[in-house]
Structures are given as C-alpha cells and as structure tokens.
Amino acid sequence: MKTAVALIAGLVFGLACGHTVAQTAAPAGAARDVLVEERLRELPAPLLSADGRWRLVAEDAAVIVQQSDGPLRRVHPALSLDGREQGRPSALLALSARRSFVLAFDGLPELWEIALDPQAEPIFDGYVHDYRMGEGIAKPGFLGVRRTRLQEPLRALVGDGAYVLGRAADVDAPGRGRARLVLVQLDVRRPIARFEPDADPDLGQAQLQQEDDRRLLVIPDRRGGAALRIDLRAARLLPR
C-alpha cells in the first residue's frame, strides 16, 4: 500500500500575486528549505540561511551575502558572466542540505547558487574539458556565484537538494492558460526538464511527499484543478 508523508517544503513565504501568506517560525536547530516567491513591484525580503549564520539581501542591481553576526560580506552585481545583461532579483531560496542560497532574476536568464560552505569546490565558468584535472581558471567556491544558464528568466523557486523548480513567464495570459516550469539540476548546472501544464501552479504552497521509493513535489493549482506532482529525480510530471 502506498503511503504519502507530507513534508513542508518551505517555512517562510513572501508575497505572491498581491496577497500575503503566513510566516511560521522554525524550531531551534531545524534545517528546512526556505522559499521566497517573486514580489510584484518589490524586491524579495532578506533571507536567512537554515543555520541562521548568513543573510542574503536583494537590491535593484546586486545581491549581498553577509554574516549575520560578523564582518564578512560579499556583493555580487546582478550581471551575466560577460557583463552584457543585467537583472533584478526576483526569487530567493535557501537550501539547507547544500548549505547554499539559490536565486533568480527578472531580465537575466540565469540561476545562481552561492555556497556558504568554506570548503566548497572551486567554480569553473564556461566550457571546461575537465575541471578535476585543473583545466580552466577557477574562482573560489565559498560565497562565489555558480551560474546555470537558462532559456528565460525565472520568477519563483522551490527546491529539494540538488533539484530546483522555477516558474518562468506563462505561455498564455498569466493564470489563464499553460504555465511554464523549468527543472534545474544544480550539480550538472543545467535545466533537465521543462513542463507546460494547463494550470496555475502555486509554488509558494508546494510540499514534498515520499511515495514508496519516489520523492515527489506536489504543487497546488490556484485554479482549483488537481495538484501537479513532479518526480524530481526522474524529471517527470506525473499524470493528474
């Protein structure tokens, strides 16, 4: 018999589509992923890491990573690698298991991961034949930007481990036709699937469920239809 155990995917939610969603305080020592969806006409609120030691602040043309109670601070302009494209932060995500922040931008088709682990591996941008052999020019992994190039910008995020699901601009009029969802695998730094369901998925209310040997992301449909169920590791949208 199949059993499904719902796990809360996010504890702190921002404003989405003009309405306020609840905030719940995490128990001491809890390690939960935190989601902040796009805010209309506003930047995402500052976001704390799961352990509370780091803070991510969004500005119009940059993001700032800083220690919560220390002097260490890093500013990253919201620019593409070649400096030709500029974005504005649209969604922030804290991944507890990876000890990292993930963020998306309006106007910049990239997904960024910023490692909070001092032992994070170096970052190799561009095409590198074999980074383990030391080819290419490395940048420090700790507090550095690990980029994933996308086809279009994302405006909402939810994640589980190395898998991040983002919502791009809808195929049709917002909330009336097909949504556009992009699944990114952070370890390989590329999108691995795209979905266009006839729904208005509410990523801010997404939950993780364990169903037999599958870990599913379950996303309510704001239009009242059946929830979307995505098998993240199989990169598959299950039939509704």
XYZ file of C-alpha atoms in Angstrom:
240
model
C 0.000 0.000 0.000
C 1.320 3.360 -0.972
C 1.844 5.849 1.766
C 2.449 9.530 1.408
C 4.072 11.552 4.136
C 3.779 15.260 3.501
C 6.849 17.307 4.344
C 6.782 21.064 4.486
C 8.876 22.407 1.603
C 9.163 25.967 2.855
C 8.759 27.741 6.177
C 8.939 31.381 5.200
C 6.976 32.659 2.238
C 6.868 36.075 0.636
C 4.123 37.966 -1.138
C 2.869 36.462 -4.385
C 0.304 37.907 -6.742
C -0.593 40.663 -4.307
C -1.703 38.603 -1.315
C 0.005 37.913 1.992
C 0.940 34.405 3.023
C 1.647 33.201 6.542
C 5.039 33.029 8.191
C 5.932 30.228 10.588
C 8.909 30.270 12.920
C 11.259 27.284 12.615
C 12.094 25.230 15.735
C 15.573 25.752 17.121
C 18.107 23.796 15.096
C 15.631 22.954 12.358
C 17.074 22.521 8.877
C 14.339 23.397 6.411
C 14.406 24.792 2.923
C 13.079 28.327 2.720
C 11.240 29.749 -0.260
C 10.564 33.326 -1.170
C 8.457 33.849 -4.284
C 8.524 36.832 -6.575
C 7.042 40.033 -5.157
C 5.174 42.220 -7.541
C 6.842 45.674 -7.731
C 9.010 44.736 -4.736
C 12.314 43.046 -4.178
C 12.340 39.780 -2.221
C 12.746 40.205 1.516
C 16.148 39.439 3.060
C 16.611 35.710 3.581
C 18.436 33.826 6.350
C 20.288 30.581 5.789
C 18.930 27.464 7.501
C 21.505 27.742 10.301
C 20.911 31.482 10.705
C 24.574 32.354 10.144
C 24.188 34.024 6.745
C 21.874 36.604 5.270
C 21.053 37.229 1.593
C 19.883 40.724 0.678
C 18.448 41.643 -2.727
C 18.989 45.093 -4.188
C 17.888 46.509 -7.518
C 21.161 45.690 -9.288
C 23.009 43.376 -6.885
C 22.762 40.746 -4.180
C 24.679 40.888 -0.906
C 25.746 37.885 1.171
C 26.795 38.753 4.700
C 27.400 37.103 8.023
C 24.546 37.567 10.456
C 26.904 38.427 13.317
C 30.265 39.015 11.648
C 32.133 41.302 9.258
C 32.325 39.010 6.219
C 30.373 40.455 3.298
C 30.277 39.812 -0.443
C 28.496 41.918 -3.083
C 27.600 40.373 -6.448
C 26.313 42.692 -9.212
C 23.278 41.221 -10.960
C 25.093 40.806 -14.263
C 25.654 37.972 -16.690
C 29.117 36.459 -16.864
C 30.091 38.676 -19.811
C 28.544 41.771 -18.180
C 26.195 42.435 -21.098
C 22.917 41.505 -19.369
C 21.595 42.939 -16.138
C 18.842 41.542 -13.957
C 16.842 42.350 -10.859
C 16.476 39.698 -8.137
C 13.047 38.055 -8.330
C 13.210 34.971 -6.090
C 15.462 33.725 -3.286
C 15.813 30.202 -1.922
C 17.850 28.736 0.956
C 18.829 25.071 0.585
C 19.736 23.603 3.957
C 21.245 20.314 2.755
C 23.555 22.069 0.276
C 24.403 24.963 2.607
C 23.687 27.436 -0.147
C 21.469 30.201 -1.429
C 19.817 29.962 -4.852
C 18.380 32.964 -6.657
C 16.706 34.001 -9.899
C 16.322 37.319 -11.684
C 13.943 39.330 -13.793
C 15.631 40.151 -17.082
C 18.599 37.805 -16.604
C 18.207 34.167 -17.772
C 20.490 32.662 -15.138
C 20.043 30.713 -11.922
C 22.698 31.398 -9.286
C 23.860 29.222 -6.419
C 26.027 30.793 -3.705
C 27.809 28.277 -1.474
C 28.038 29.030 2.245
C 30.479 26.195 2.904
C 34.111 27.348 3.325
C 35.158 24.005 1.778
C 33.028 24.457 -1.358
C 34.671 23.300 -4.582
C 36.156 25.944 -6.911
C 33.938 27.387 -9.626
C 34.823 26.948 -13.296
C 32.769 29.132 -15.621
C 32.387 28.499 -19.319
C 33.424 25.304 -21.099
C 35.983 23.310 -19.175
C 37.225 19.994 -20.550
C 37.978 18.502 -17.159
C 37.933 20.724 -14.099
C 39.246 17.876 -11.918
C 42.478 17.995 -13.898
C 42.827 21.690 -13.136
C 41.938 22.961 -16.606
C 40.354 26.394 -16.890
C 40.526 29.316 -14.498
C 38.978 28.655 -11.108
C 37.185 31.066 -8.812
C 36.734 30.451 -5.077
C 33.644 28.377 -4.369
C 32.951 29.869 -0.942
C 30.489 32.769 -1.377
C 31.098 32.674 -5.133
C 28.448 32.531 -7.856
C 27.827 29.185 -9.548
C 25.782 30.001 -12.655
C 23.284 27.958 -14.622
C 22.333 29.483 -17.967
C 18.615 29.302 -18.804
C 16.429 29.943 -21.832
C 14.369 32.511 -19.940
C 14.327 34.228 -16.517
C 12.525 32.617 -13.584
C 10.205 34.395 -11.169
C 9.535 31.826 -8.430
C 11.570 28.960 -6.957
C 11.168 25.856 -4.839
C 13.846 23.244 -4.228
C 14.858 19.924 -2.743
C 18.533 19.061 -2.584
C 20.165 19.442 -5.988
C 16.831 19.964 -7.749
C 15.279 23.406 -8.144
C 11.982 24.056 -9.893
C 11.368 27.545 -11.228
C 8.408 29.219 -12.868
C 9.030 31.313 -15.952
C 6.617 33.639 -17.751
C 3.433 31.787 -18.648
C 2.835 30.515 -22.164
C -0.546 32.258 -22.278
C -2.096 35.081 -20.238
C -0.959 34.756 -16.591
C -3.176 32.358 -14.639
C -5.419 31.563 -17.612
C -3.567 29.060 -19.736
C -0.447 26.958 -19.564
C 2.268 27.660 -17.046
C 5.942 27.202 -17.853
C 8.047 25.318 -15.297
C 11.781 24.632 -15.549
C 13.560 21.929 -13.531
C 17.273 22.592 -12.910
C 19.850 20.128 -11.587
C 22.414 22.121 -9.626
C 25.199 19.546 -9.717
C 25.322 19.491 -13.518
C 24.336 23.175 -13.738
C 21.734 22.856 -16.462
C 17.960 22.534 -16.925
C 16.940 18.889 -17.213
C 13.210 19.239 -17.929
C 10.517 21.728 -18.934
C 6.810 21.373 -18.211
C 3.864 23.354 -19.564
C 0.821 22.228 -17.550
C -2.616 23.698 -18.141
C -2.685 25.079 -14.598
C -1.708 27.987 -12.372
C 0.793 26.257 -10.033
C 1.324 27.879 -6.639
C 4.991 27.220 -5.854
C 4.571 29.051 -2.563
C 2.376 26.211 -1.289
C 4.410 23.316 -2.692
C 5.030 20.277 -0.471
C 7.377 17.326 -0.625
C 5.888 13.854 -0.365
C 7.513 10.449 -0.062
C 5.565 7.877 -2.075
C 7.124 4.407 -1.897
C 10.643 4.969 -3.293
C 9.787 8.251 -5.018
C 10.156 11.759 -3.639
C 7.518 13.972 -5.203
C 6.997 17.711 -5.305
C 3.265 18.384 -5.025
C 2.102 21.823 -6.208
C -1.480 23.105 -5.784
C -3.301 24.595 -8.764
C -4.674 28.059 -7.960
C -7.483 27.426 -10.456
C -8.784 24.537 -8.349
C -7.616 21.662 -10.510
C -5.768 18.585 -9.339
C -2.362 19.286 -7.826
C 0.695 18.859 -10.011
C 3.001 16.014 -8.970
C 6.605 16.092 -10.154
C 9.084 13.277 -9.645
C 12.196 15.416 -9.312
C 14.824 12.727 -9.730
C 13.074 11.203 -12.741
C 12.425 14.735 -14.102
C 8.840 13.745 -14.853
C 5.449 15.396 -14.444
C 3.054 12.642 -13.370
C -0.456 12.344 -14.892
C -3.073 14.320 -12.986
